[in-house]
């Protein structure tokens, strides 16, 4: 195990979902995600109203991986591997602490089907077992109960609220709840 998530681009296959590289042919589905206001209510990322902007993002995903800055993965149902239904992110990797931060967003047509919970499980399994990460964390706005539930179902521990500690684009200064999961906590 290298302990570095940037050594090779992840391709993660789980029971019902696959997390894979986002490619040009994903543009229409990616635009549905990034132009849907419901998905950005609790997010620091701004809505994208222009398809060309989203098309440019696909190239930036590759660049960000190569710069060892962030990993974006398309979430697909195994029954439809060419259609992404959401995006998972891994970022802020710290070699010294051996930790990484995760995020995810799902097309709202696929909410309440367990896909986000399965996505987080697939990411944590991959990061702990294939990469050897020790700590995975996620930041959630206090109002985002659904996302908190996803993390809790995956065994994440609520560490506390960071009060007025972050600036999120379009939201200003926000409170965020920090959740974490250590390899020693993981329920395999």
Coordinates of N, CA, C and O in Angstrom, one line a residue:
X1 N 0.8 -1.2 0.0 CA 0.0 0.0 0.0 C 0.9 1.2 0.0 O 1.9 1.3 0.7
X2 N 0.5 2.2 -0.8 CA 1.3 3.4 -1.0 C 0.9 4.5 0.0 O 1.7 5.4 0.3
X3 N -0.3 4.4 0.6 CA -0.8 5.5 1.4 C -1.1 6.8 0.6 O -1.4 7.8 1.2
X4 N -0.8 6.8 -0.7 CA -1.1 8.0 -1.4 C -2.2 7.8 -2.5 O -2.0 7.0 -3.4
X5 N -3.3 8.5 -2.3 CA -4.5 8.3 -3.2 C -4.2 8.7 -4.6 O -5.0 8.4 -5.5
X6 N -3.1 9.5 -4.8 CA -2.9 10.0 -6.1 C -1.9 9.1 -6.9 O -1.5 9.5 -8.1
X7 N -1.5 8.0 -6.4 CA -0.6 7.1 -7.2 C -1.3 6.5 -8.4 O -0.6 6.4 -9.4
X8 N -2.5 6.2 -8.3 CA -3.3 5.7 -9.5 C -4.7 6.1 -9.4 O -5.3 6.2 -8.3
X9 N -5.3 6.4 -10.5 CA -6.7 6.9 -10.5 C -7.6 5.8 -10.0 O -7.6 4.7 -10.6
X10 N -8.5 6.1 -9.1 CA -9.4 5.0 -8.5 C -10.4 4.5 -9.5 O -11.0 5.3 -10.3
X11 N -10.7 3.3 -9.5 CA -11.8 2.7 -10.1 C -12.4 1.7 -9.1 O -11.7 0.7 -8.8
X12 N -13.5 2.1 -8.5 CA -14.0 1.3 -7.3 C -15.4 0.7 -7.7 O -16.3 1.3 -8.1
X13 N -15.4 -0.7 -7.6 CA -16.6 -1.4 -7.9 C -17.1 -2.0 -6.6 O -16.4 -2.7 -5.8
X14 N -18.4 -1.7 -6.2 CA -19.0 -2.2 -5.0 C -20.3 -3.0 -5.5 O -20.5 -3.2 -6.7
X15 N -21.1 -3.4 -4.5 CA -22.2 -4.2 -4.8 C -23.1 -3.7 -5.9 O -23.4 -4.4 -6.9
X16 N -23.6 -2.5 -5.7 CA -24.6 -1.9 -6.7 C -24.1 -0.7 -7.4 O -24.7 -0.2 -8.3
X17 N -22.9 -0.2 -7.0 CA -22.4 1.0 -7.7 C -20.9 0.9 -8.1 O -20.2 0.0 -7.6
X18 N -20.5 1.7 -9.0 CA -19.2 1.8 -9.5 C -18.8 3.3 -9.4 O -19.6 4.2 -9.8
X19 N -17.6 3.6 -8.9 CA -17.1 4.9 -8.9 C -15.9 5.0 -9.9 O -15.0 4.2 -9.8
X20 N -16.1 5.8 -10.9 CA -15.1 5.8 -12.0 C -14.8 7.2 -12.4 O -15.4 8.2 -12.1
X21 N -13.8 7.3 -13.3 CA -13.3 8.6 -13.9 C -14.5 9.2 -14.7 O -15.3 8.5 -15.3
X22 N -14.6 10.5 -14.6 CA -15.7 11.2 -15.3 C -15.1 11.6 -16.7 O -14.0 12.2 -16.7
X23 N -15.8 11.2 -17.7 CA -15.3 11.4 -19.1 C -16.2 12.4 -19.9 O -17.3 12.7 -19.4
X24 N -15.8 12.8 -21.1 CA -16.5 13.7 -21.9 C -18.0 13.3 -22.2 O -18.9 14.1 -22.2
X25 N -18.2 12.0 -22.3 CA -19.5 11.5 -22.6 C -20.5 11.6 -21.4 O -21.7 11.4 -21.6
X26 N -19.9 11.9 -20.3 CA -20.8 12.2 -19.1 C -21.3 13.6 -19.0 O -22.0 13.9 -18.0
X27 N -21.1 14.4 -20.0 CA -21.4 15.8 -19.9 C -22.9 16.0 -19.6 O -23.2 16.8 -18.7
X28 N -23.8 15.4 -20.3 CA -25.2 15.6 -20.0 C -25.6 15.3 -18.6 O -26.3 16.1 -18.0
X29 N -25.2 14.2 -18.1 CA -25.6 13.8 -16.8 C -24.9 14.7 -15.7 O -25.4 15.0 -14.7
X30 N -23.6 15.1 -16.0 CA -22.9 16.0 -15.1 C -23.6 17.3 -15.0 O -23.7 17.9 -14.0
X31 N -24.1 17.8 -16.2 CA -24.8 19.1 -16.2 C -26.1 19.0 -15.4 O -26.4 19.9 -14.7
X32 N -26.8 17.9 -15.5 CA -28.0 17.7 -14.7 C -27.7 17.8 -13.2 O -28.5 18.4 -12.5
X33 N -26.5 17.4 -12.8 CA -26.1 17.4 -11.4 C -25.7 18.9 -11.0 O -26.2 19.4 -10.1
X34 N -24.8 19.4 -11.8 CA -24.3 20.7 -11.4 C -25.2 21.9 -11.7 O -24.9 23.0 -11.3
X35 N -26.3 21.7 -12.4 CA -27.3 22.8 -12.7 C -28.5 22.7 -11.8 O -29.5 23.4 -12.0
X36 N -28.6 21.7 -10.9 CA -29.7 21.4 -10.1 C -29.6 22.1 -8.7 O -28.8 21.7 -7.9
X37 N -30.4 23.2 -8.5 CA -30.3 24.0 -7.3 C -30.4 23.1 -6.0 O -29.7 23.4 -5.0
X38 N -31.3 22.1 -6.0 CA -31.5 21.3 -4.8 C -30.2 20.7 -4.3 O -30.0 20.5 -3.1
X39 N -29.3 20.4 -5.2 CA -28.0 19.7 -4.9 C -27.0 20.6 -4.3 O -26.0 20.1 -3.8
X40 N -27.2 21.9 -4.4 CA -26.2 22.9 -3.9 C -26.6 23.7 -2.8 O -26.0 24.7 -2.4
X41 N -27.8 23.3 -2.2 CA -28.3 24.0 -1.0 C -27.3 24.0 0.1 O -27.2 25.0 0.9
X42 N -26.6 22.9 0.3 CA -25.7 22.8 1.4 C -24.3 22.5 1.0 O -23.5 21.7 1.5
X43 N -23.9 23.2 -0.1 CA -22.6 23.0 -0.7 C -21.8 24.3 -0.9 O -22.4 25.3 -1.2
X44 N -20.4 24.2 -0.8 CA -19.6 25.4 -1.1 C -19.5 25.6 -2.6 O -19.0 26.7 -3.0
X45 N -19.9 24.6 -3.4 CA -19.7 24.7 -4.9 C -20.9 25.5 -5.4 O -22.0 25.3 -5.0
X46 N -20.6 26.4 -6.4 CA -21.7 27.1 -7.0 C -22.4 26.4 -8.1 O -21.7 25.6 -8.8
X47 N -23.6 26.6 -8.2 CA -24.5 26.1 -9.3 C -23.8 26.4 -10.7 O -23.3 27.5 -10.8
X48 N -23.9 25.6 -11.7 CA -23.4 25.9 -13.0 C -24.6 25.9 -14.0 O -25.3 24.9 -14.1
X49 N -24.9 27.1 -14.6 CA -26.0 27.2 -15.5 C -25.6 27.1 -16.9 O -26.5 27.1 -17.8
X50 N -24.3 26.9 -17.2 CA -23.8 26.9 -18.6 C -23.2 25.5 -18.8 O -22.3 25.1 -18.1
X51 N -23.6 24.8 -19.8 CA -23.1 23.5 -20.2 C -21.6 23.5 -20.5 O -20.9 22.6 -20.2
X52 N -21.2 24.6 -21.2 CA -19.7 24.8 -21.5 C -18.9 24.8 -20.3 O -17.8 24.3 -20.3
X53 N -19.4 25.5 -19.2 CA -18.6 25.5 -18.0 C -18.4 24.1 -17.4 O -17.4 23.8 -17.0
X54 N -19.5 23.4 -17.5 CA -19.5 22.0 -17.0 C -18.5 21.1 -17.8 O -17.8 20.3 -17.3
X55 N -18.5 21.4 -19.1 CA -17.6 20.6 -20.0 C -16.2 20.9 -19.7 O -15.3 20.0 -19.6
X56 N -15.9 22.2 -19.4 CA -14.5 22.5 -18.9 C -14.1 21.8 -17.6 O -13.0 21.5 -17.4
X57 N -15.1 21.6 -16.8 CA -14.8 21.0 -15.5 C -14.3 19.6 -15.7 O -13.4 19.2 -14.9
X58 N -14.7 18.9 -16.7 CA -14.3 17.5 -16.9 C -12.7 17.5 -17.1 O -12.0 16.7 -16.5
X59 N -12.2 18.4 -17.9 CA -10.8 18.5 -18.1 C -10.1 18.9 -16.8 O -9.0 18.5 -16.5
X60 N -10.7 19.8 -16.0 CA -10.1 20.2 -14.8 C -10.0 19.1 -13.7 O -9.1 19.1 -12.9
X61 N -11.0 18.1 -13.8 CA -10.9 17.0 -12.9 C -9.6 16.2 -13.1 O -9.0 15.8 -12.2
X62 N -9.3 16.0 -14.4 CA -8.0 15.3 -14.7 C -6.8 16.1 -14.2 O -5.9 15.6 -13.6
X63 N -6.9 17.4 -14.5 CA -5.8 18.3 -14.1 C -5.6 18.3 -12.5 O -4.5 18.2 -12.0
X64 N -6.7 18.4 -11.8 CA -6.7 18.4 -10.4 C -6.1 17.1 -9.8 O -5.4 17.1 -8.8
X65 N -6.4 16.0 -10.5 CA -5.8 14.7 -10.0 C -4.3 14.7 -10.3 O -3.5 14.4 -9.4
X66 N -3.9 15.2 -11.4 CA -2.5 15.2 -11.8 C -1.7 16.1 -10.9 O -0.5 15.9 -10.6
X67 N -2.4 17.2 -10.4 CA -1.7 18.1 -9.5 C -1.8 17.7 -8.0 O -1.4 18.4 -7.1
X68 N -2.4 16.5 -7.9 CA -2.6 15.9 -6.5 C -3.4 16.8 -5.6 O -3.1 17.0 -4.4
X69 N -4.4 17.4 -6.2 CA -5.2 18.4 -5.4 C -6.6 17.8 -5.0 O -7.0 18.0 -3.9
X70 N -7.2 17.1 -5.9 CA -8.6 16.6 -5.7 C -8.9 15.4 -6.7 O -8.4 15.4 -7.8
X71 N -9.7 14.5 -6.2 CA -10.1 13.4 -7.0 C -11.6 13.4 -7.2 O -12.3 13.4 -6.2
X72 N -12.1 13.5 -8.4 CA -13.5 13.5 -8.7 C -13.9 12.2 -9.3 O -13.2 11.8 -10.3
X73 N -14.9 11.5 -8.8 CA -15.4 10.2 -9.4 C -16.8 10.3 -9.7 O -17.6 10.9 -9.0
X74 N -17.2 9.8 -10.9 CA -18.6 9.6 -11.2 C -19.2 8.4 -10.5 O -18.6 7.4 -10.4
X75 N -20.4 8.6 -9.9 CA -21.1 7.5 -9.3 C -22.1 6.9 -10.3 O -22.9 7.6 -10.8
X76 N -21.9 5.6 -10.6 CA -22.8 4.9 -11.5 C -23.4 3.7 -10.9 O -22.8 3.1 -10.0
X77 N -24.6 3.4 -11.3 CA -25.3 2.2 -10.9 C -24.6 1.1 -11.7 O -24.4 1.3 -12.9
X78 N -24.4 -0.1 -11.2 CA -23.7 -1.1 -12.0 C -24.6 -1.6 -13.1 O -24.1 -2.0 -14.2
X79 N -25.9 -1.4 -13.0 CA -26.9 -1.7 -14.1 C -26.8 -0.7 -15.3 O -27.2 -1.0 -16.4
X80 N -26.2 0.5 -15.0 CA -26.0 1.5 -16.1 C -24.7 2.2 -15.9 O -24.6 3.3 -15.5
X81 N -23.6 1.4 -16.2 CA -22.2 2.0 -16.0 C -21.8 3.2 -16.8 O -20.9 3.9 -16.4
X82 N -22.6 3.5 -17.8 CA -22.3 4.7 -18.6 C -23.0 6.0 -18.2 O -22.8 7.0 -18.8
X83 N -23.9 5.8 -17.2 CA -24.7 7.0 -16.7 C -24.3 7.4 -15.3 O -24.5 6.6 -14.4
X84 N -23.7 8.5 -15.1 CA -23.3 8.9 -13.8 C -24.6 9.5 -13.1 O -25.3 10.3 -13.7
X85 N -24.8 9.2 -11.9 CA -26.0 9.7 -11.1 C -25.5 10.6 -10.0 O -26.3 11.2 -9.3
X86 N -24.2 10.7 -9.8 CA -23.7 11.6 -8.8 C -22.2 11.7 -8.9 O -21.6 11.1 -9.8
X87 N -21.6 12.5 -8.0 CA -20.2 12.8 -8.0 C -19.7 12.6 -6.6 O -20.3 13.1 -5.7
X88 N -18.6 11.9 -6.5 CA -17.9 11.7 -5.2 C -16.5 12.4 -5.3 O -15.9 12.5 -6.4
X89 N -16.1 13.0 -4.2 CA -14.9 13.8 -4.2 C -14.0 13.3 -3.0 O -14.5 13.0 -2.0
X90 N -12.7 13.3 -3.3 CA -11.7 13.1 -2.2 C -10.7 14.3 -2.4 O -10.2 14.5 -3.5
X91 N -10.4 15.0 -1.3 CA -9.5 16.1 -1.4 C -8.9 16.4 0.0 O -9.1 15.8 1.0
X92 N -8.0 17.4 0.0 CA -7.2 17.8 1.2 C -6.5 16.6 1.8 O -6.5 16.4 3.0
X93 N -5.8 15.8 1.0 CA -5.1 14.7 1.5 C -3.9 15.3 2.3 O -3.2 16.1 1.8
X94 N -3.6 14.7 3.4 CA -2.5 15.1 4.2 C -1.6 13.8 4.4 O -2.1 12.9 5.1
X95 N -0.5 13.8 3.8 CA 0.5 12.7 4.0 C 0.9 12.5 5.4 O 1.0 11.4 6.0
X96 N 1.2 13.7 6.1 CA 1.7 13.6 7.5 C 0.7 13.0 8.4 O 1.1 12.3 9.3
X97 N -0.5 13.4 8.3 CA -1.6 12.9 9.2 C -2.1 11.6 8.6 O -2.7 10.8 9.4
X98 N -2.0 11.3 7.3 CA -2.5 10.2 6.6 C -4.1 10.2 6.7 O -4.7 9.3 7.1
X99 N -4.6 11.4 6.2 CA -6.0 11.6 6.2 C -6.4 12.3 4.9 O -5.6 12.9 4.2
X100 N -7.7 12.2 4.6 CA -8.3 12.8 3.5 C -9.8 13.2 3.8 O -10.4 12.6 4.7
X101 N -10.3 14.2 3.1 CA -11.6 14.7 3.2 C -12.4 14.2 2.0 O -11.9 14.1 0.9
X102 N -13.7 13.8 2.3 CA -14.6 13.3 1.2 C -15.8 14.2 1.1 O -16.2 14.9 2.1
X103 N -16.4 14.1 -0.1 CA -17.7 14.8 -0.3 C -18.4 14.0 -1.4 O -17.9 13.2 -2.0
X104 N -19.7 14.3 -1.5 CA -20.5 13.6 -2.5 C -21.8 14.4 -2.8 O -22.3 15.2 -2.0
X105 N -22.3 14.3 -4.0 CA -23.6 14.8 -4.4 C -24.3 13.9 -5.4 O -23.6 13.3 -6.2
X106 N -25.5 13.8 -5.2 CA -26.3 12.8 -6.0 C -27.4 13.5 -6.7 O -28.1 14.4 -6.1
X107 N -27.7 13.2 -8.0 CA -28.8 13.7 -8.7 C -30.1 13.4 -7.8 O -30.2 12.2 -7.4
X108 N -30.9 14.4 -7.6 CA -32.0 14.2 -6.7 C -33.0 13.1 -7.1 O -33.8 12.6 -6.3
X109 N -33.0 12.7 -8.4 CA -33.9 11.6 -8.8 C -33.4 10.3 -8.2 O -34.2 9.3 -8.2
X110 N -32.2 10.2 -7.6 CA -31.7 9.0 -7.0 C -31.6 9.1 -5.5 O -30.9 8.3 -4.9
X111 N -32.2 10.1 -4.9 CA -32.2 10.3 -3.4 C -33.0 9.2 -2.8 O -33.9 8.6 -3.4
X112 N -32.7 8.9 -1.6 CA -33.5 8.0 -0.7 C -33.5 6.5 -1.3 O -34.5 5.8 -1.1
X113 N -32.5 6.1 -2.0 CA -32.4 4.8 -2.5 C -31.1 4.1 -1.9 O -30.7 3.0 -2.4
X114 N -30.4 4.7 -1.0 CA -29.3 4.1 -0.4 C -28.0 4.3 -1.2 O -26.9 3.8 -0.8
X115 N -28.0 5.1 -2.3 CA -26.9 5.2 -3.1 C -25.8 6.0 -2.5 O -24.6 5.6 -2.5
X116 N -26.1 7.1 -1.8 CA -25.1 7.9 -1.1 C -24.4 7.1 0.0 O -23.2 7.1 0.1
X117 N -25.2 6.3 0.7 CA -24.7 5.5 1.8 C -23.7 4.5 1.2 O -22.6 4.2 1.7
X118 N -24.1 3.8 0.1 CA -23.2 2.8 -0.5 C -22.0 3.5 -1.1 O -20.9 2.9 -1.1
X119 N -22.1 4.7 -1.6 CA -21.0 5.5 -2.1 C -19.9 5.7 -1.0 O -18.7 5.5 -1.2
X120 N -20.4 6.2 0.1 CA -19.5 6.5 1.2 C -18.8 5.2 1.7 O -17.6 5.2 1.9
X121 N -19.6 4.1 1.8 CA -19.0 2.8 2.2 C -17.9 2.4 1.2 O -16.9 1.9 1.6
X122 N -18.2 2.5 -0.1 CA -17.2 2.1 -1.2 C -16.0 3.0 -1.1 O -14.9 2.4 -1.2
X123 N -16.1 4.3 -0.8 CA -15.0 5.1 -0.7 C -14.2 4.8 0.5 O -12.9 4.7 0.5
X124 N -14.8 4.6 1.7 CA -14.1 4.3 2.9 C -13.4 3.0 2.8 O -12.2 2.8 3.2
X125 N -14.0 2.0 2.2 CA -13.4 0.6 2.1 C -12.1 0.8 1.2 O -11.1 0.2 1.5
X126 N -12.3 1.5 0.1 CA -11.2 1.7 -0.8 C -10.0 2.5 -0.1 O -8.9 2.0 -0.2
X127 N -10.3 3.6 0.6 CA -9.3 4.4 1.2 C -8.6 3.6 2.3 O -7.4 3.7 2.5
X128 N -9.4 2.9 3.1 CA -8.8 2.1 4.2 C -8.0 0.9 3.7 O -6.9 0.7 4.1
X129 N -8.6 0.1 2.9 CA -8.1 -1.2 2.5 C -7.1 -1.2 1.4 O -6.2 -1.9 1.3
X130 N -7.4 -0.3 0.4 CA -6.5 -0.3 -0.8 C -5.4 0.7 -0.7 O -4.3 0.5 -1.2
X131 N -5.7 1.9 -0.1 CA -4.7 2.9 0.0 C -4.0 2.9 1.3 O -2.8 3.3 1.4
X132 N -4.7 2.6 2.4 CA -4.1 2.6 3.7 C -4.2 3.9 4.4 O -3.4 4.2 5.3
X133 N -5.2 4.7 4.1 CA -5.5 5.9 4.8 C -5.9 5.6 6.2 O -6.6 4.6 6.5
X134 N -5.6 6.4 7.2 CA -6.0 6.2 8.6 C -7.2 7.0 9.0 O -8.0 6.5 9.8
X135 N -7.4 8.2 8.4 CA -8.5 9.1 8.9 C -9.2 9.6 7.6 O -8.6 10.2 6.7
X136 N -10.5 9.5 7.6 CA -11.4 10.1 6.6 C -12.3 11.0 7.3 O -12.9 10.7 8.3
X137 N -12.4 12.2 6.7 CA -13.3 13.2 7.4 C -14.3 13.8 6.3 O -14.0 13.8 5.1
X138 N -15.3 14.4 6.8 CA -16.3 15.1 6.0 C -16.9 16.3 6.8 O -17.1 16.2 8.0
X139 N -17.2 17.4 6.1 CA -17.8 18.6 6.7 C -19.2 18.7 6.1 O -19.4 18.6 4.9
X140 N -20.1 18.9 7.0 CA -21.6 19.0 6.7 C -22.2 20.2 7.3 O -22.0 20.4 8.5
X141 N -23.0 20.9 6.6 CA -23.8 22.0 7.2 C -24.8 21.4 8.2 O -25.4 20.3 7.9
X142 N -25.0 22.0 9.4 CA -25.9 21.5 10.4 C -27.3 21.2 9.8 O -28.0 20.3 10.3
X143 N -27.7 22.0 8.8 CA -29.1 21.8 8.2 C -29.2 20.6 7.3 O -30.3 20.1 7.0
X144 N -28.1 20.0 6.9 CA -28.0 18.9 6.0 C -28.2 17.6 6.7 O -27.2 16.8 6.8
X145 N -29.4 17.3 7.2 CA -29.6 16.1 8.0 C -29.4 14.9 7.2 O -28.8 13.9 7.7
X146 N -29.8 14.8 5.9 CA -29.7 13.6 5.1 C -28.2 13.2 4.9 O -27.9 12.0 5.0
X147 N -27.3 14.2 4.7 CA -25.9 13.9 4.6 C -25.3 13.4 5.9 O -24.5 12.5 6.0
X148 N -25.8 14.0 7.0 CA -25.3 13.5 8.3 C -25.7 12.1 8.6 O -25.0 11.3 9.1
X149 N -27.0 11.7 8.1 CA -27.5 10.4 8.3 C -26.6 9.4 7.5 O -26.3 8.3 7.9
X150 N -26.2 9.8 6.3 CA -25.4 9.0 5.4 C -24.0 8.7 6.1 O -23.6 7.5 6.2
X151 N -23.4 9.7 6.7 CA -22.2 9.5 7.4 C -22.3 8.6 8.6 O -21.5 7.7 8.9
X152 N -23.4 8.9 9.4 CA -23.6 8.1 10.6 C -23.9 6.6 10.3 O -23.4 5.7 11.0
X153 N -24.6 6.4 9.2 CA -24.9 5.0 8.8 C -23.6 4.3 8.4 O -23.5 3.0 8.5
X154 N -22.6 5.0 8.1 CA -21.3 4.4 7.7 C -20.3 4.5 8.9 O -19.1 4.2 8.7
X155 N -20.8 4.8 10.1 CA -20.0 4.7 11.3 C -19.1 5.9 11.6 O -18.3 5.9 12.5
X156 N -19.3 7.0 10.8 CA -18.6 8.2 11.1 C -19.0 8.8 12.4 O -20.2 8.7 12.8
X157 N -18.1 9.4 13.1 CA -18.3 10.0 14.5 C -18.4 11.5 14.3 O -17.6 12.1 13.6
X158 N -19.4 12.1 14.9 CA -19.5 13.6 14.9 C -18.5 14.1 15.9 O -18.6 13.8 17.1
X159 N -17.6 14.9 15.4 CA -16.5 15.4 16.3 C -17.0 16.7 17.0 O -16.5 17.1 18.0
X160 N -17.8 17.5 16.3 CA -18.2 18.7 16.8 C -18.6 19.7 15.7 O -18.4 19.4 14.5
X161 N -19.0 20.9 16.1 CA -19.4 21.9 15.2 C -18.3 23.0 15.2 O -17.8 23.5 16.2
X162 N -17.8 23.3 13.9 CA -16.9 24.4 13.7 C -17.7 25.6 13.5 O -18.3 25.8 12.5
X163 N -17.8 26.4 14.5 CA -18.7 27.6 14.5 C -18.1 28.7 13.7 O -17.0 29.2 14.0
X164 N -18.8 29.2 12.7 CA -18.4 30.3 11.8 C -17.0 30.2 11.4 O -16.2 31.2 11.5
X165 N -16.6 29.0 11.0 CA -15.2 28.7 10.8 C -14.8 28.6 9.3 O -13.6 28.5 9.0
X166 N -15.7 28.6 8.4 CA -15.4 28.5 7.0 C -16.2 29.4 6.1 O -17.3 29.8 6.5
X167 N -15.6 29.9 5.0 CA -16.4 30.7 4.1 C -16.7 29.8 2.9 O -15.8 29.1 2.3
X168 N -18.0 29.6 2.6 CA -18.4 28.9 1.5 C -19.0 29.8 0.4 O -19.8 30.7 0.8
X169 N -18.6 29.6 -0.8 CA -19.0 30.5 -1.9 C -20.5 30.6 -1.9 O -21.2 29.6 -1.8
X170 N -21.0 31.8 -2.0 CA -22.5 32.0 -2.1 C -23.2 31.8 -0.7 O -24.4 32.1 -0.6
X171 N -22.5 31.4 0.3 CA -23.1 31.2 1.6 C -22.5 32.1 2.7 O -23.1 32.4 3.7
X172 N -21.3 32.6 2.4 CA -20.6 33.5 3.4 C -20.0 32.6 4.5 O -19.7 31.4 4.2
X173 N -19.9 33.1 5.7 CA -19.3 32.4 6.8 C -20.3 31.4 7.3 O -21.5 31.8 7.6
X174 N -19.9 30.1 7.4 CA -20.9 29.1 7.8 C -20.4 28.2 9.0 O -19.2 28.2 9.3
X175 N -21.3 27.6 9.7 CA -21.0 26.6 10.7 C -20.9 25.3 9.9 O -21.7 25.1 9.0
X176 N -20.0 24.4 10.3 CA -19.9 23.1 9.7 C -19.7 22.0 10.8 O -19.0 22.3 11.8
X177 N -20.4 20.9 10.6 CA -20.1 19.8 11.5 C -19.0 18.9 10.9 O -19.1 18.6 9.7
X178 N -18.1 18.6 11.8 CA -17.0 17.7 11.3 C -17.3 16.3 11.8 O -17.5 16.0 12.9
X179 N -17.3 15.4 10.8 CA -17.4 14.0 11.0 C -16.1 13.3 10.6 O -15.4 13.7 9.7
X180 N -15.8 12.2 11.3 CA -14.6 11.5 10.9 C -14.8 10.0 11.2 O -15.6 9.6 11.9
X181 N -13.9 9.2 10.5 CA -13.9 7.8 10.6 C -12.4 7.4 10.6 O -11.7 7.8 9.7
X182 N -12.0 6.7 11.6 CA -10.6 6.2 11.6 C -10.6 4.7 11.2 O -11.6 4.0 11.3
X183 N -9.5 4.3 10.6 CA -9.4 2.9 10.2 C -9.8 2.0 11.3 O -10.4 1.0 11.1
X184 N -9.4 2.3 12.5 CA -9.7 1.4 13.7 C -11.1 1.4 14.1 O -11.6 0.5 14.8
X185 N -11.9 2.4 13.6 CA -13.4 2.5 13.8 C -14.1 1.7 12.8 O -15.3 1.3 13.0
X186 N -13.5 1.5 11.6 CA -14.3 1.0 10.5 C -14.9 -0.4 10.7 O -14.3 -1.3 11.3
X187 N -16.2 -0.4 10.3 CA -16.9 -1.7 10.4 C -16.8 -2.4 9.1 O -17.4 -1.9 8.1
X188 N -16.0 -3.4 9.0 CA -15.8 -4.0 7.7 C -16.6 -5.2 7.5 O -17.1 -5.9 8.4

